[in-house]
Coordinates of C-alpha atoms and ligand atoms in Angstrom, one line a residue:
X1 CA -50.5 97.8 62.9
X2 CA -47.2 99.3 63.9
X3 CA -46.2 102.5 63.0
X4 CA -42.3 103.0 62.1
X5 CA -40.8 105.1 64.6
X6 CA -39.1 108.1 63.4
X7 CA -37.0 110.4 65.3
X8 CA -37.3 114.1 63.9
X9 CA -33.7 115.4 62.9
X10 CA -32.4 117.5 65.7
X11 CA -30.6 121.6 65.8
X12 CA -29.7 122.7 68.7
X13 CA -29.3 126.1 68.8
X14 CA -27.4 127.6 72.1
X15 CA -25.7 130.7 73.1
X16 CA -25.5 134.0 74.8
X17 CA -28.3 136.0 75.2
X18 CA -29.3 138.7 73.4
X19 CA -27.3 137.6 70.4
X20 CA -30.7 136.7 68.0
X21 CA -31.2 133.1 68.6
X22 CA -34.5 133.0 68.7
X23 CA -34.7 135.2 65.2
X24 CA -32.0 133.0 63.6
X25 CA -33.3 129.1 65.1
X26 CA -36.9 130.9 63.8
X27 CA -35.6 131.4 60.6
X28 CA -33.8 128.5 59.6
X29 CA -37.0 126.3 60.8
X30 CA -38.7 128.1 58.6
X31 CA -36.3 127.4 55.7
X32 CA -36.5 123.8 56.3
X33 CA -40.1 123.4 57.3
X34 CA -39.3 122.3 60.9
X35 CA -40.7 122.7 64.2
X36 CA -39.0 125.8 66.4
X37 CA -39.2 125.2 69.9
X38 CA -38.3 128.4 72.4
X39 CA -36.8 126.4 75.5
X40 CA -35.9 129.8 77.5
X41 CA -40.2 130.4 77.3
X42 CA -40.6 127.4 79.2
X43 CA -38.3 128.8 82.1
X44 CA -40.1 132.1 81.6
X45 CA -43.9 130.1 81.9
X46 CA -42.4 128.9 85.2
X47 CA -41.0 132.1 86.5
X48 CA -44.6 133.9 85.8
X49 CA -46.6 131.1 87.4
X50 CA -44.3 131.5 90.6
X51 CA -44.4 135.3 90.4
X52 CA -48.8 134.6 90.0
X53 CA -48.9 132.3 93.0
X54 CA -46.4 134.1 95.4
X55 CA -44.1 131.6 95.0
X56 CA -41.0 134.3 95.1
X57 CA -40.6 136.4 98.0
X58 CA -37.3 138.3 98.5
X59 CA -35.1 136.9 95.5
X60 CA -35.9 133.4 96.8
X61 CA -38.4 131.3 95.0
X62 CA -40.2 129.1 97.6
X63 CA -39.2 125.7 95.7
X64 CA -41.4 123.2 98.1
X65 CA -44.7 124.9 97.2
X66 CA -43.5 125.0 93.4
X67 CA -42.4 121.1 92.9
X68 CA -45.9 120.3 94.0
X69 CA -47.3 122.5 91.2
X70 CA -44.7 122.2 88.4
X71 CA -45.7 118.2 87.4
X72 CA -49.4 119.9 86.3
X73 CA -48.1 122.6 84.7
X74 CA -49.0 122.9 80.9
X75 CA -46.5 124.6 78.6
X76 CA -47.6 124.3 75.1
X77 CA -46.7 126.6 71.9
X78 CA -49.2 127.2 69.3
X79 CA -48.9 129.5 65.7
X80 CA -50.7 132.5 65.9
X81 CA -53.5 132.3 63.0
X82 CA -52.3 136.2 61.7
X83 CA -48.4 136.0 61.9
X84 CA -47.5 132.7 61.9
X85 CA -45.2 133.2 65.0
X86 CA -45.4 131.0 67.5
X87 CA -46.6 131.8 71.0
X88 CA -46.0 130.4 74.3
X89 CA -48.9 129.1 76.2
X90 CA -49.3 128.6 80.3
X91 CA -52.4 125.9 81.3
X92 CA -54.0 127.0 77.7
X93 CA -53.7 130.6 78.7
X94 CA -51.4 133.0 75.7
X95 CA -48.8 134.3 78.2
X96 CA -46.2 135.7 75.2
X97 CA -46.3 139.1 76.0
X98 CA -46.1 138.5 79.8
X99 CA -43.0 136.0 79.8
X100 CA -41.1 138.7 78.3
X101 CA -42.0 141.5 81.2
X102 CA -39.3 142.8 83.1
X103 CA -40.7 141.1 86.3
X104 CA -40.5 137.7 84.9
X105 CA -36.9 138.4 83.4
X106 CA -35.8 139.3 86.8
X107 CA -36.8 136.1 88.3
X108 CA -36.2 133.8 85.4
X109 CA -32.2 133.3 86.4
X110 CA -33.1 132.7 89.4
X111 CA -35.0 129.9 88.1
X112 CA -33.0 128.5 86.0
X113 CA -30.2 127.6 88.5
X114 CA -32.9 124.9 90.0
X115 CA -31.5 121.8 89.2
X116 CA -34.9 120.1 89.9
X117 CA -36.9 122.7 87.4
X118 CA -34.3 122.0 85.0
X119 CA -34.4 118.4 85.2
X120 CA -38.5 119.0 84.5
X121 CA -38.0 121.1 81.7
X122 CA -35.3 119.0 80.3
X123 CA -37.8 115.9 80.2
X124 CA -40.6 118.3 78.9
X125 CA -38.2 119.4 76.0
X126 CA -37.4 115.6 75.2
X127 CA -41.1 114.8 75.4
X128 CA -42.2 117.6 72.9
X129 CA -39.1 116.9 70.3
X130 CA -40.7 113.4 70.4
X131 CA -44.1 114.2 70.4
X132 CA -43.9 115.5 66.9
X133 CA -42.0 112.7 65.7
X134 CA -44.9 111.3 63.3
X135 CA -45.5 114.6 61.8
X136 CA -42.3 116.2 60.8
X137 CA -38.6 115.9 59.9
X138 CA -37.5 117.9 62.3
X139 CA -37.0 120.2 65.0
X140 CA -34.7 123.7 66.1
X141 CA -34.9 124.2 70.0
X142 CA -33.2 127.0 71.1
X143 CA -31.6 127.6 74.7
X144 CA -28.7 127.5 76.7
X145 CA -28.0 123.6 76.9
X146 CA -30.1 122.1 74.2
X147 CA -26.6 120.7 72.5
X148 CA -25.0 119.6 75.7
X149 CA -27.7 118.5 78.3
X150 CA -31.2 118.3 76.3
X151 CA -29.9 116.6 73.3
X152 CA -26.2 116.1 73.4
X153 CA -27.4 113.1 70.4
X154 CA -28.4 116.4 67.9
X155 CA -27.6 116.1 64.4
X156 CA -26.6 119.3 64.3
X157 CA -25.6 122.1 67.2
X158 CA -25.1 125.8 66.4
X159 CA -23.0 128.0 69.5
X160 CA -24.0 131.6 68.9
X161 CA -21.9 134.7 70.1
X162 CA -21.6 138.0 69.8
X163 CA -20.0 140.7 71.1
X164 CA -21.2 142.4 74.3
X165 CA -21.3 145.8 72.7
X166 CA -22.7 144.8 69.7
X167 CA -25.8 142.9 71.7
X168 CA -26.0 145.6 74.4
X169 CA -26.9 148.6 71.5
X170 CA -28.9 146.4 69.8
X171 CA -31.1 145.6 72.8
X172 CA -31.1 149.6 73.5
X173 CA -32.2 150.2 70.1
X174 CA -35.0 147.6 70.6
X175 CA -36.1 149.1 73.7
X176 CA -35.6 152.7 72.5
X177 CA -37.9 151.8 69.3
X178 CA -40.7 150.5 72.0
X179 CA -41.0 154.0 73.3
X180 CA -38.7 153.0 76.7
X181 CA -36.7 155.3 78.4
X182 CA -33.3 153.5 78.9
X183 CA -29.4 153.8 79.6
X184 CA -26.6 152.2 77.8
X185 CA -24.6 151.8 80.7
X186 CA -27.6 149.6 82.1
X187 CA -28.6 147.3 79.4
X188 CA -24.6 146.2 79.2
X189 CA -24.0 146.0 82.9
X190 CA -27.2 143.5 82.7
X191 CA -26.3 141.5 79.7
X192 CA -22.8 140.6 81.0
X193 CA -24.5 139.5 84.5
X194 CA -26.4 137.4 82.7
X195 CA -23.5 136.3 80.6
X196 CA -21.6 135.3 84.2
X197 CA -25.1 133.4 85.6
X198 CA -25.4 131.4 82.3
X199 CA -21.7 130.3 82.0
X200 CA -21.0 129.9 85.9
X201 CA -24.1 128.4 87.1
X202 CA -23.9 124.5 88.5
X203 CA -26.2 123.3 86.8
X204 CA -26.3 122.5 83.1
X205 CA -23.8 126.0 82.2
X206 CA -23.8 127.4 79.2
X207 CA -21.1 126.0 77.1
X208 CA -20.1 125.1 73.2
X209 CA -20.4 121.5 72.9
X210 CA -17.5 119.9 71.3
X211 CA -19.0 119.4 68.1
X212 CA -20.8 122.7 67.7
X213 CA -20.4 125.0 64.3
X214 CA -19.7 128.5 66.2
X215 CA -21.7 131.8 64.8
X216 CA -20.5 134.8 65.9
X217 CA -22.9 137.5 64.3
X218 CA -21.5 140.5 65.5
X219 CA -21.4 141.8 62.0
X220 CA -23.7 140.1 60.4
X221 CA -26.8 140.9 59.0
X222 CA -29.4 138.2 59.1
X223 CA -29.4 137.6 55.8
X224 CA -25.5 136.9 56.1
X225 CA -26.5 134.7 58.9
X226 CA -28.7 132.7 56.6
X227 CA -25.9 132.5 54.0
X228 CA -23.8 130.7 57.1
X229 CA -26.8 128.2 57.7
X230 CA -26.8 127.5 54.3
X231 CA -23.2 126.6 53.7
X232 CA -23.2 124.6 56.9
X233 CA -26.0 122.9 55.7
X234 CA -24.8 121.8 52.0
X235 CA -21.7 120.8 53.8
X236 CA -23.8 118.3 55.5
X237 CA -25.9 117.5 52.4
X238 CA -22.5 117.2 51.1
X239 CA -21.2 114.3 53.6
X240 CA -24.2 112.2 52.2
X241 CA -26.1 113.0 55.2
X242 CA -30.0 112.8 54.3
X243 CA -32.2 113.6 57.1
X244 CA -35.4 112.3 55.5
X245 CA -33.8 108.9 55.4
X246 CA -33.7 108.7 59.0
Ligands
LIG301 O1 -33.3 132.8 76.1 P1 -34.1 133.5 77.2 O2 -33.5 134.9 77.6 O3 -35.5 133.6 76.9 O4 -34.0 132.6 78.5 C1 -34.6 132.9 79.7 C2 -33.8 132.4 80.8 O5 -33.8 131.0 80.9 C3 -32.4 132.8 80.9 O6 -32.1 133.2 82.3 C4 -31.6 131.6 80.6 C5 -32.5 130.5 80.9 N1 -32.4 129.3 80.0 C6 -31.7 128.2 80.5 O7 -31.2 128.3 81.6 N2 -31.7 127.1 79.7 C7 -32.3 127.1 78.5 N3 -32.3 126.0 77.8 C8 -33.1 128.2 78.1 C9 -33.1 129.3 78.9

């Protein structure tokens, strides 16, 4: 007996760091009952497993010794049974906590200018989005190149932005509110590197795709940000569009 071969409907969700993706691709999964996928936890697996095995020495990951290993790693994201949130796991090992350290943030850029990693994560991210594709309608994978490289076929792409002033104090009230002792100055210094890296890399930069609806959240609350989702998303209904049908 054949089964019929659904593809899951597909938001990609990309943008600038530290401007809420995960908390608004999280949310409007949850809305629609789909499956969130983090994509930048897969690069942060893969910077900890090379931080774990010595793989980075210097600022300079050692990429021989990790191309060997990267084909048996295991990336996999399960819901915790108390919060419902889903967590990132590293060869069945719960690594959320750690993929968020400083140490792996530090070395995750790094990372992520690999074209070889990339082109294994990309595959892994394909392979996942169609791994569910018996069980549910759809997917939200968030990232830096889910709408232009990963799935440049999504049915629907979201470009987040938001001002670098506005991300840098709400990343120092964040750390502030964990107890840490930190400096303005700092946390925006670091968040436009990181906005130069992602948009000037070689490899798969961050960009808008063409046909990306653009968020820019500065002053928006997340409930206004749901609002947006919404509209977008009767506007769809609205050009006769029905997901379930595909
Ligand atoms: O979104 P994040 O901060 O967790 O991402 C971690 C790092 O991975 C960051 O340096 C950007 C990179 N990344 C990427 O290059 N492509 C993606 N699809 C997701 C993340």
């Amino acid at each position: 007996m054949s089964m019929s071969h659904k593809r899951p409907y597909i938001i990609a969700v990309d943008g600038y760091s530290s401007c809420g993706k995960s908390t608004f691709a999280r949310m409007i999964a949850r809305e629609l009952n789909f499956i969130y996928i983090d994509s930048g936890a897969m690069y942060r697996s893969v910077a900890l497993f090379c931080l774990e095995n010595n793989f980075c020495e210097n600022a300079s990951i050692d990429l021989k010794k990790l191309m060997e290993k990267l084909p048996s790693l295991h990336i996999t994201f399960r819901s915790n049974h108390n919060t419902g949130i889903q967590e990132t796991y590293l060869n069945g090992r719960n690594v959320e906590e750690e993929i968020r350290s400083i140490r792996v943030s530090e070395v995750v850029s790094q990372l992520s200018k690999i074209k070889d990693v990339r082109q294994h994560l990309v595959k892994l991210q394909r392979k996942l989005a169609d791994s569910h594709n018996h069980e549910i309608s759809g997917i939200v994978m968030d990232g830096r190149d889910i709408g232009t490289v990963v799935f440049p076929e999504a049915h629907l792409k979201i470009f987040m932005t938001a001002d670098v002033d506005v991300r840098a104090k709400r990343r120092y009230d964040e750390l502030k509110a964990k107890g840490l002792e930190v400096n303005y100055e700092d946390i925006r210094d670091n968040i436009m590197r990181r906005d130069h890296e992602d948009e000037t890399r070689k490899e798969s930069p961050l960009k808008k795709a063409g046909d990306a609806y653009v968020l820019d959240n500065s002053y928006m609350t997340v409930d206004e940000q749901m609002e947006w989702f919404r509209n977008i998303w009767k506007e769809i209904a609205k050009e006769n569009y029905d997901y379930r049908n595909r």
